[in-house]
Coordinates of C-alpha atoms in Angstrom, one line a residue:
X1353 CA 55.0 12.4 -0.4
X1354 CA 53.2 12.0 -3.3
X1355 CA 55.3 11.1 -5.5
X1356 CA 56.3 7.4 -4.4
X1357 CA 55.8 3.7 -3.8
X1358 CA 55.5 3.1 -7.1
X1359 CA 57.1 -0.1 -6.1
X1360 CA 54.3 -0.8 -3.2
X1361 CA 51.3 0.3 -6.1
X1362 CA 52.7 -2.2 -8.8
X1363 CA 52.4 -4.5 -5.3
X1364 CA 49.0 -3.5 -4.7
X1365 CA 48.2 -3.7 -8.6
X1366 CA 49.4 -7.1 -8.8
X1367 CA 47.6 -8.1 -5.7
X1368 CA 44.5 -6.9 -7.0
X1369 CA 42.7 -10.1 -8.7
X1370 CA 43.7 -11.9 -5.7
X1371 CA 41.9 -9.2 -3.8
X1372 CA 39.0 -10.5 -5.5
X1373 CA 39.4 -13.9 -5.0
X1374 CA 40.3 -13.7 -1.4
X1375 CA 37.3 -13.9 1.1
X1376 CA 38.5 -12.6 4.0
X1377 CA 36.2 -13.5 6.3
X1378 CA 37.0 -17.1 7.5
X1379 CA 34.9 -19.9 8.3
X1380 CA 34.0 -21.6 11.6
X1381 CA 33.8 -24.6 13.3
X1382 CA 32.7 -25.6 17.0
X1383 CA 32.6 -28.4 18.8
X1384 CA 31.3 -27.8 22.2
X1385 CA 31.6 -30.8 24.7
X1386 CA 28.3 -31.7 26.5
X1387 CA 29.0 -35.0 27.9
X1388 CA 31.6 -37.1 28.1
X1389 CA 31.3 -38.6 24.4
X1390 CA 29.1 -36.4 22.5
X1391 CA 29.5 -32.8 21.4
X1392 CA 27.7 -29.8 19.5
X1393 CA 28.9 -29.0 16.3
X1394 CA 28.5 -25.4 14.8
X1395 CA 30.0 -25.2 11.2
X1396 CA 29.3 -21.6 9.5
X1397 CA 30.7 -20.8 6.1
X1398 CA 30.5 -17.5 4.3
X1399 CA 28.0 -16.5 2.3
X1400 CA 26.4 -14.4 -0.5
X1401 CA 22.7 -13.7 0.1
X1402 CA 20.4 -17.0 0.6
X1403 CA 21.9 -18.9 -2.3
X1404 CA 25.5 -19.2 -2.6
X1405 CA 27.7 -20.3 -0.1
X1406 CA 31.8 -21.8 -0.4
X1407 CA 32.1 -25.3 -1.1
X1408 CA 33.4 -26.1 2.3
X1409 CA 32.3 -29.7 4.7
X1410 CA 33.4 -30.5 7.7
X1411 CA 35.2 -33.9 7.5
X1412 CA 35.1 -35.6 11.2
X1413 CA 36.9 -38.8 12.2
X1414 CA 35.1 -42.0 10.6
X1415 CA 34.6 -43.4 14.3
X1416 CA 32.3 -40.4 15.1
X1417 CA 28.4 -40.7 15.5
X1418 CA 25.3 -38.3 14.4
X1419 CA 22.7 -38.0 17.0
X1420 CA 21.5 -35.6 14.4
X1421 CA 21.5 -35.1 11.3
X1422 CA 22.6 -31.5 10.1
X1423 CA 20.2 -28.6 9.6
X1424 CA 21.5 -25.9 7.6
X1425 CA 20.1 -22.4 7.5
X1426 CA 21.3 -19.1 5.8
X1427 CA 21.7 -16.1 7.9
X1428 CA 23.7 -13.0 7.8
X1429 CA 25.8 -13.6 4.9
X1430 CA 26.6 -17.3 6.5
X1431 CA 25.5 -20.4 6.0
X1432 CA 25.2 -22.0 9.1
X1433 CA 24.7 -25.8 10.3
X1434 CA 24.3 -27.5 13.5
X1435 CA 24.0 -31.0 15.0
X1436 CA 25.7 -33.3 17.2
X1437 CA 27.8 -36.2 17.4
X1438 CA 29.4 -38.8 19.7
X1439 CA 32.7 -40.3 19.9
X1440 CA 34.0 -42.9 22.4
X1441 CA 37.4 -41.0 23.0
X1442 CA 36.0 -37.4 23.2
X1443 CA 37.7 -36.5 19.9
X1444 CA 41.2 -36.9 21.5
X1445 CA 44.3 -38.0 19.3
X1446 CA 41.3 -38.1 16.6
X1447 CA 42.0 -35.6 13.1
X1448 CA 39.4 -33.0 12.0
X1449 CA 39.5 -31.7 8.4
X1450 CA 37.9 -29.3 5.9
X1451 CA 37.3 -30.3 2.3
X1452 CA 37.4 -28.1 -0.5
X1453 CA 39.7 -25.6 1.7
X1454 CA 42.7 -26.2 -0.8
X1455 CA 40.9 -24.9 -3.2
X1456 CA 40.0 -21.7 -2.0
X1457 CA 42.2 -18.6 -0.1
X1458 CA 40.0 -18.7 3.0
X1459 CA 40.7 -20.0 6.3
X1460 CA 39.1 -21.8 8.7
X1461 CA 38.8 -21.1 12.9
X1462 CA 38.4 -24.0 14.8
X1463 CA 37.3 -24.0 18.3
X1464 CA 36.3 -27.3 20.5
X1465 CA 35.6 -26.4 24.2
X1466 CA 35.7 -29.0 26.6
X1467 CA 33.7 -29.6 29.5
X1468 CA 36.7 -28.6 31.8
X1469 CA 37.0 -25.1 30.7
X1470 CA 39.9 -26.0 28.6
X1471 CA 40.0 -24.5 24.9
X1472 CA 41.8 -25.7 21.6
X1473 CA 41.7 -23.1 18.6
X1474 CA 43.3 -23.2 15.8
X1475 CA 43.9 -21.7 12.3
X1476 CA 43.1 -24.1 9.2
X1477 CA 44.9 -22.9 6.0
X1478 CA 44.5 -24.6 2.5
X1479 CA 48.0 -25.6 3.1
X1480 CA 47.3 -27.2 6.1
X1481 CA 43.6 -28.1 6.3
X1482 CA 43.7 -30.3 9.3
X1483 CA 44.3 -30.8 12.8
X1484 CA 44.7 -33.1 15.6
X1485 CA 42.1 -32.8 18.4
X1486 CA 44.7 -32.4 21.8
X1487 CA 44.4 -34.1 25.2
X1488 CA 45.6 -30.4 26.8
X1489 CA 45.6 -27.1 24.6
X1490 CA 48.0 -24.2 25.5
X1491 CA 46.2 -21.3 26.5
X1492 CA 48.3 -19.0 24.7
X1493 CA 47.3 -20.8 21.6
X1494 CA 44.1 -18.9 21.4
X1495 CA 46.2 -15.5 22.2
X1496 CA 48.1 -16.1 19.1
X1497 CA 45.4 -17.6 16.8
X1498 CA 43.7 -14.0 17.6
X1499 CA 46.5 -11.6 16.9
X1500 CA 47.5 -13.8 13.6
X1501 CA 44.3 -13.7 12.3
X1502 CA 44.2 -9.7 12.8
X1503 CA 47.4 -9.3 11.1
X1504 CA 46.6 -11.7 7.9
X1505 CA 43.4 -10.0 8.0
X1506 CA 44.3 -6.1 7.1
X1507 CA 47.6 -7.4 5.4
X1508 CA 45.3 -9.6 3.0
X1509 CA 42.4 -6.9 2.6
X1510 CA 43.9 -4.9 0.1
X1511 CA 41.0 -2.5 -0.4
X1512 CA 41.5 -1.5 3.0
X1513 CA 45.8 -1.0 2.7
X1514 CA 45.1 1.3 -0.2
X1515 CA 42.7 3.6 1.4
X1516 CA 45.8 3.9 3.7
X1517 CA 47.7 4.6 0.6
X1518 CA 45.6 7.1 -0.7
X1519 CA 45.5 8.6 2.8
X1520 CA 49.1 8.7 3.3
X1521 CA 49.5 10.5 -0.2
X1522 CA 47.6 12.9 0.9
X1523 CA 49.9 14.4 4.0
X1524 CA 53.1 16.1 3.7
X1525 CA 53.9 16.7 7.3
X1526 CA 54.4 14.0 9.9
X1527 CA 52.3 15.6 12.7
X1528 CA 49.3 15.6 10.0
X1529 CA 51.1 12.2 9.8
X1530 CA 50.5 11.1 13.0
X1531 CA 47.0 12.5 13.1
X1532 CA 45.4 10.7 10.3
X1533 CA 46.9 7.4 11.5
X1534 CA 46.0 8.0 14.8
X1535 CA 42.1 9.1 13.5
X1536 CA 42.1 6.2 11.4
X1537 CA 43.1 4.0 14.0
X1538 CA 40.2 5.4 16.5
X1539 CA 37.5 4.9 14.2
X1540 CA 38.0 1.5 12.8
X1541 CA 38.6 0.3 16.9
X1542 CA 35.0 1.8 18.1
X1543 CA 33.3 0.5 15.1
X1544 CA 35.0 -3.2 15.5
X1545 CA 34.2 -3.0 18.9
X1546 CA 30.6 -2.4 18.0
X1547 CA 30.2 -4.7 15.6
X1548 CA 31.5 -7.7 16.9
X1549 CA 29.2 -6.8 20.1
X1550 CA 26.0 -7.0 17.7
X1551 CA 25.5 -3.6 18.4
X1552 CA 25.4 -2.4 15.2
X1553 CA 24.9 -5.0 12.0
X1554 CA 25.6 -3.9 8.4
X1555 CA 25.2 -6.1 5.2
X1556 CA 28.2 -7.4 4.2
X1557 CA 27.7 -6.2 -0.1
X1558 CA 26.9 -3.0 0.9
X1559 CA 29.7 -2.3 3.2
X1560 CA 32.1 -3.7 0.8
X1561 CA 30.9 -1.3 -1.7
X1562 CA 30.5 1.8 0.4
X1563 CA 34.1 0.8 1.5
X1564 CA 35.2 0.8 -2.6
X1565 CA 33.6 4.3 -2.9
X1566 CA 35.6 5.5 0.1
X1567 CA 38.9 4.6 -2.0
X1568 CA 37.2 5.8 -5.1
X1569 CA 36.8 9.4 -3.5
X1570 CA 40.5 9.6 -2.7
X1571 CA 41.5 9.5 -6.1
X1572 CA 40.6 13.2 -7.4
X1573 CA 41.7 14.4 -3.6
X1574 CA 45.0 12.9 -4.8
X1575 CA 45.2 14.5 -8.3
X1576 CA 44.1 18.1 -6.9
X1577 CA 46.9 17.7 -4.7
X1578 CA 49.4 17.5 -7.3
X1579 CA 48.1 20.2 -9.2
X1580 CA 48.4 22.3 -6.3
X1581 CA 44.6 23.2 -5.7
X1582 CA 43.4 22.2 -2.0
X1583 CA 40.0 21.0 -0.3
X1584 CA 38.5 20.1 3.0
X1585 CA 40.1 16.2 2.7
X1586 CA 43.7 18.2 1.8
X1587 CA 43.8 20.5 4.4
X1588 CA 42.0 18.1 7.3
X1589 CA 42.8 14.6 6.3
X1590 CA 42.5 13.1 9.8
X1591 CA 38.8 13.8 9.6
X1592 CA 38.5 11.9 6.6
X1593 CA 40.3 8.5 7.6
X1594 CA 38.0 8.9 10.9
X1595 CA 34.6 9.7 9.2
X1596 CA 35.7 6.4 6.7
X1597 CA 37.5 4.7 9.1
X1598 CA 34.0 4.0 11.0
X1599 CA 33.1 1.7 7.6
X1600 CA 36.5 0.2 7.7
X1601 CA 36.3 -1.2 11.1
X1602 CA 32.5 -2.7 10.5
X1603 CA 34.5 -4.3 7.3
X1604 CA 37.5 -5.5 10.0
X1605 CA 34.7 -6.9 12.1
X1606 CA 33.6 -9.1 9.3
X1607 CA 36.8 -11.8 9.9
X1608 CA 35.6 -11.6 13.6
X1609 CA 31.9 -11.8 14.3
X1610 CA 31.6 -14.4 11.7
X1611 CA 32.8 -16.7 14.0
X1612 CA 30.3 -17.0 16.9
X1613 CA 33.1 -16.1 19.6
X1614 CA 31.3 -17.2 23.0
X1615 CA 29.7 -13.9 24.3
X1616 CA 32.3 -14.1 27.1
X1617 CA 35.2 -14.8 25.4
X1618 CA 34.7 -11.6 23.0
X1619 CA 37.0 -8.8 24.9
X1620 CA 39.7 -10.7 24.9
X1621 CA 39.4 -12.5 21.2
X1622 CA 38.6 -8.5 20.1
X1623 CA 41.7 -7.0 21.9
X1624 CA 43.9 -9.9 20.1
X1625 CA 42.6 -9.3 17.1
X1626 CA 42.6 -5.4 17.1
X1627 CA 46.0 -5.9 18.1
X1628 CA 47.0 -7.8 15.0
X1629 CA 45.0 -5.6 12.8
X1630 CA 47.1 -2.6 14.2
X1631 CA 50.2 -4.9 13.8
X1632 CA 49.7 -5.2 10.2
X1633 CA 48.7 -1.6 9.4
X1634 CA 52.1 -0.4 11.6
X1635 CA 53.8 -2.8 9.2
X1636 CA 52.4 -1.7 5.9
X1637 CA 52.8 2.3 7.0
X1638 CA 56.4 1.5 8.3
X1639 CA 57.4 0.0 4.9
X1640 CA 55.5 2.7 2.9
X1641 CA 58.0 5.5 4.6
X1642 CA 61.2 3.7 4.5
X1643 CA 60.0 3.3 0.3
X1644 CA 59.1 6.7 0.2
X1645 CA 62.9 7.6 2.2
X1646 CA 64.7 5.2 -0.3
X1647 CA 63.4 6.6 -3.4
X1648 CA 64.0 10.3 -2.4
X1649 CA 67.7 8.7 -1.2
X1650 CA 68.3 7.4 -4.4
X1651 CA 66.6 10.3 -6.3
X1652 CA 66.2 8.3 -9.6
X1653 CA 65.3 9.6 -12.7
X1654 CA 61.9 8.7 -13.6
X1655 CA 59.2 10.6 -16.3
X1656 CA 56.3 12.5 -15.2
X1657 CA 53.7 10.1 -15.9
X1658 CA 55.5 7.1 -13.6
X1659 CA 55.3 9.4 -10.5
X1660 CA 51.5 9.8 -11.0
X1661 CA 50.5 6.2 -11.3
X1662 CA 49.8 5.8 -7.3
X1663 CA 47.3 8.3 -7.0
X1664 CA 45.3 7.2 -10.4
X1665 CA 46.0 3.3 -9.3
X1666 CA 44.2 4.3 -6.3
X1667 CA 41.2 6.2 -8.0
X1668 CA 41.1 3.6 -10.9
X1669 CA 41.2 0.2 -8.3
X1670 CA 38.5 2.2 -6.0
X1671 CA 36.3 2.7 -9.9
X1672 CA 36.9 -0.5 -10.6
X1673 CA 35.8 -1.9 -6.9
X1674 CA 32.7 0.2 -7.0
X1675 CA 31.3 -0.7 -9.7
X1676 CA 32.1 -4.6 -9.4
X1677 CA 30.4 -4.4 -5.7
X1678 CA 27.8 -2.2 -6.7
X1679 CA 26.8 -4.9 -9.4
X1680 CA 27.0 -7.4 -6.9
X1681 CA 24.4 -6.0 -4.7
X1682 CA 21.9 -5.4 -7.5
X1683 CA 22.5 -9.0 -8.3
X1684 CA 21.4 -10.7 -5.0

């Protein structure tokens, strides 16, 4: 097994400026009803230290009022403003866009909650950076905005499919298989869990680097492989995608805490988005084999030197991603 995907590496090698381009966790907007016309507006938008922020606004309808003007604040890799407004029609029929969203490869989650319970949240794209307020969301609208956002969320994080890359060129057997997955899978769910709780809070540019290193690391594992030497991550890879898959799932939590879920909405937003995460990482492990099965099918003819560029793309990205993060660090 390790002597494939070349097809999915020149993916992931091609995807790689876009990896850095991406911000993958999304911005947030919420309008919570407080009285018949006027609502609470929280608007957070990602952030890097206390300076720089994405050139995001929220654009309300032109027959909306402040009460107040905004008061913007930076906290915890956000910047985050609130005030509150007043419209005659409760924001119904009314359209609420973000400006500057086409521009970037962010999203934006929406949520307005009414004063009957009733919830509307939706999923702004820079292809579609607007919506219209509804009179009565569907419930399993939220369900889905959950699970989607999951899904685009490990699909889109590239750093974190090729640490699965590097792990899954590192197992020969489909029991070990099974195990490192299945480790992997553990780890990230407890940490996601406990960081979108609160109960543990890391730094957003040191996680992301730590995360690089994690990649970085699986590079010589990789190469010793080939040359037939072993070592601890060789012979016991499951303990490795556990022990790193504890940083992965603080870095899943990032494209969920960010958005101020209401404290009692958070099992079920978590569980949706777990499940989409998981989704997405089925997918990409399910494609990797069926490559890996295709290419031994076809048993092409192919120098040395092409069957060794996943294991060095992996070390090399992970070097290049170190470094770049680490630099960003020292910079804030």
């Amino acid at each position: 097994m390790t002597r494939w995907l070349l097809g999915i590496m020149l993916l992931i090698a091609a995807c790689a400026l876009l990896a850095q381009a991406h911000e993958v966790r999304p911005a947030y907007l919420e309008l919570r009803q407080t009285a018949a016309d006027t609502f609470d507006v929280l608007w957070k938008v990602p952030a890097l230290g206390d300076t720089m922020r994405l050139g995001l606004y929220v654009r309300l309808p032109e027959t909306c009022e402040n009460l107040t003007e905004p008061r913007g604040r930076f906290a915890a890799d956000a910047y985050i403003e609130r005030w509150r407004i007043r419209h005659a029609q409760a924001l119904v029929g009314s359209t609420i866009s973000i400006d500057g969203l086409q521009t970037t490869l962010t999203d934006v989650l929406v949520r307005i909650e009414r004063l009957d319970g009733t919830t509307q949240v939706a999923r702004l794209l820079p292809s579609n950076p607007s919506l219209v307020v509804e009179a009565a969301p569907n419930g399993w609208q939220v369900v889905w905005t959950y699970v989607v956002l999951g899904v685009e969320h490990i699909l889109l994080g590239i750093d974190h499919l090729l640490f699965v890359l590097g792990l899954l060129l590192l197992v020969d057997r489909r029991w070990t298989l099974l195990k490192t997955i299945t480790a992997f899978t553990v780890a990230h769910s407890m940490t996601l869990a406990l960081a979108t709780f609160a109960i543990i809070q890391v730094s957003v540019a040191p996680l992301n680097a730590t995360i690089a290193l994690s990649i970085l690391l699986l590079g010589p594992e990789i190469v010793r492989k080939w040359r037939g030497e072993t070592s601890f991550s060789i012979r016991h890879p499951w303990v490795v995608a556990y022990a790193f898959g504890l940083l992965h799932g603080i870095g899943f939590a990032s494209g969920l805490s960010l958005t101020g879920v209401p404290r009692g909405e958070i099992p079920s937003a978590l569980l949706c988005f777990n499940l989409g995460v998981e989704a997405g990482q089925l997918a990409f492990v399910l494609l990797a084999l069926v490559t890996a099965q295709a290419m031994r099918t076809l048993d092409l003819d192919r120098p040395r030197w092409v069957t060794r560029i996943p294991g060095y793309t992996v070390g090399a990205l992970g070097a290049y991603w170190t470094i770049q993060r680490i630099f960003l660090l020292l910079a804030r």
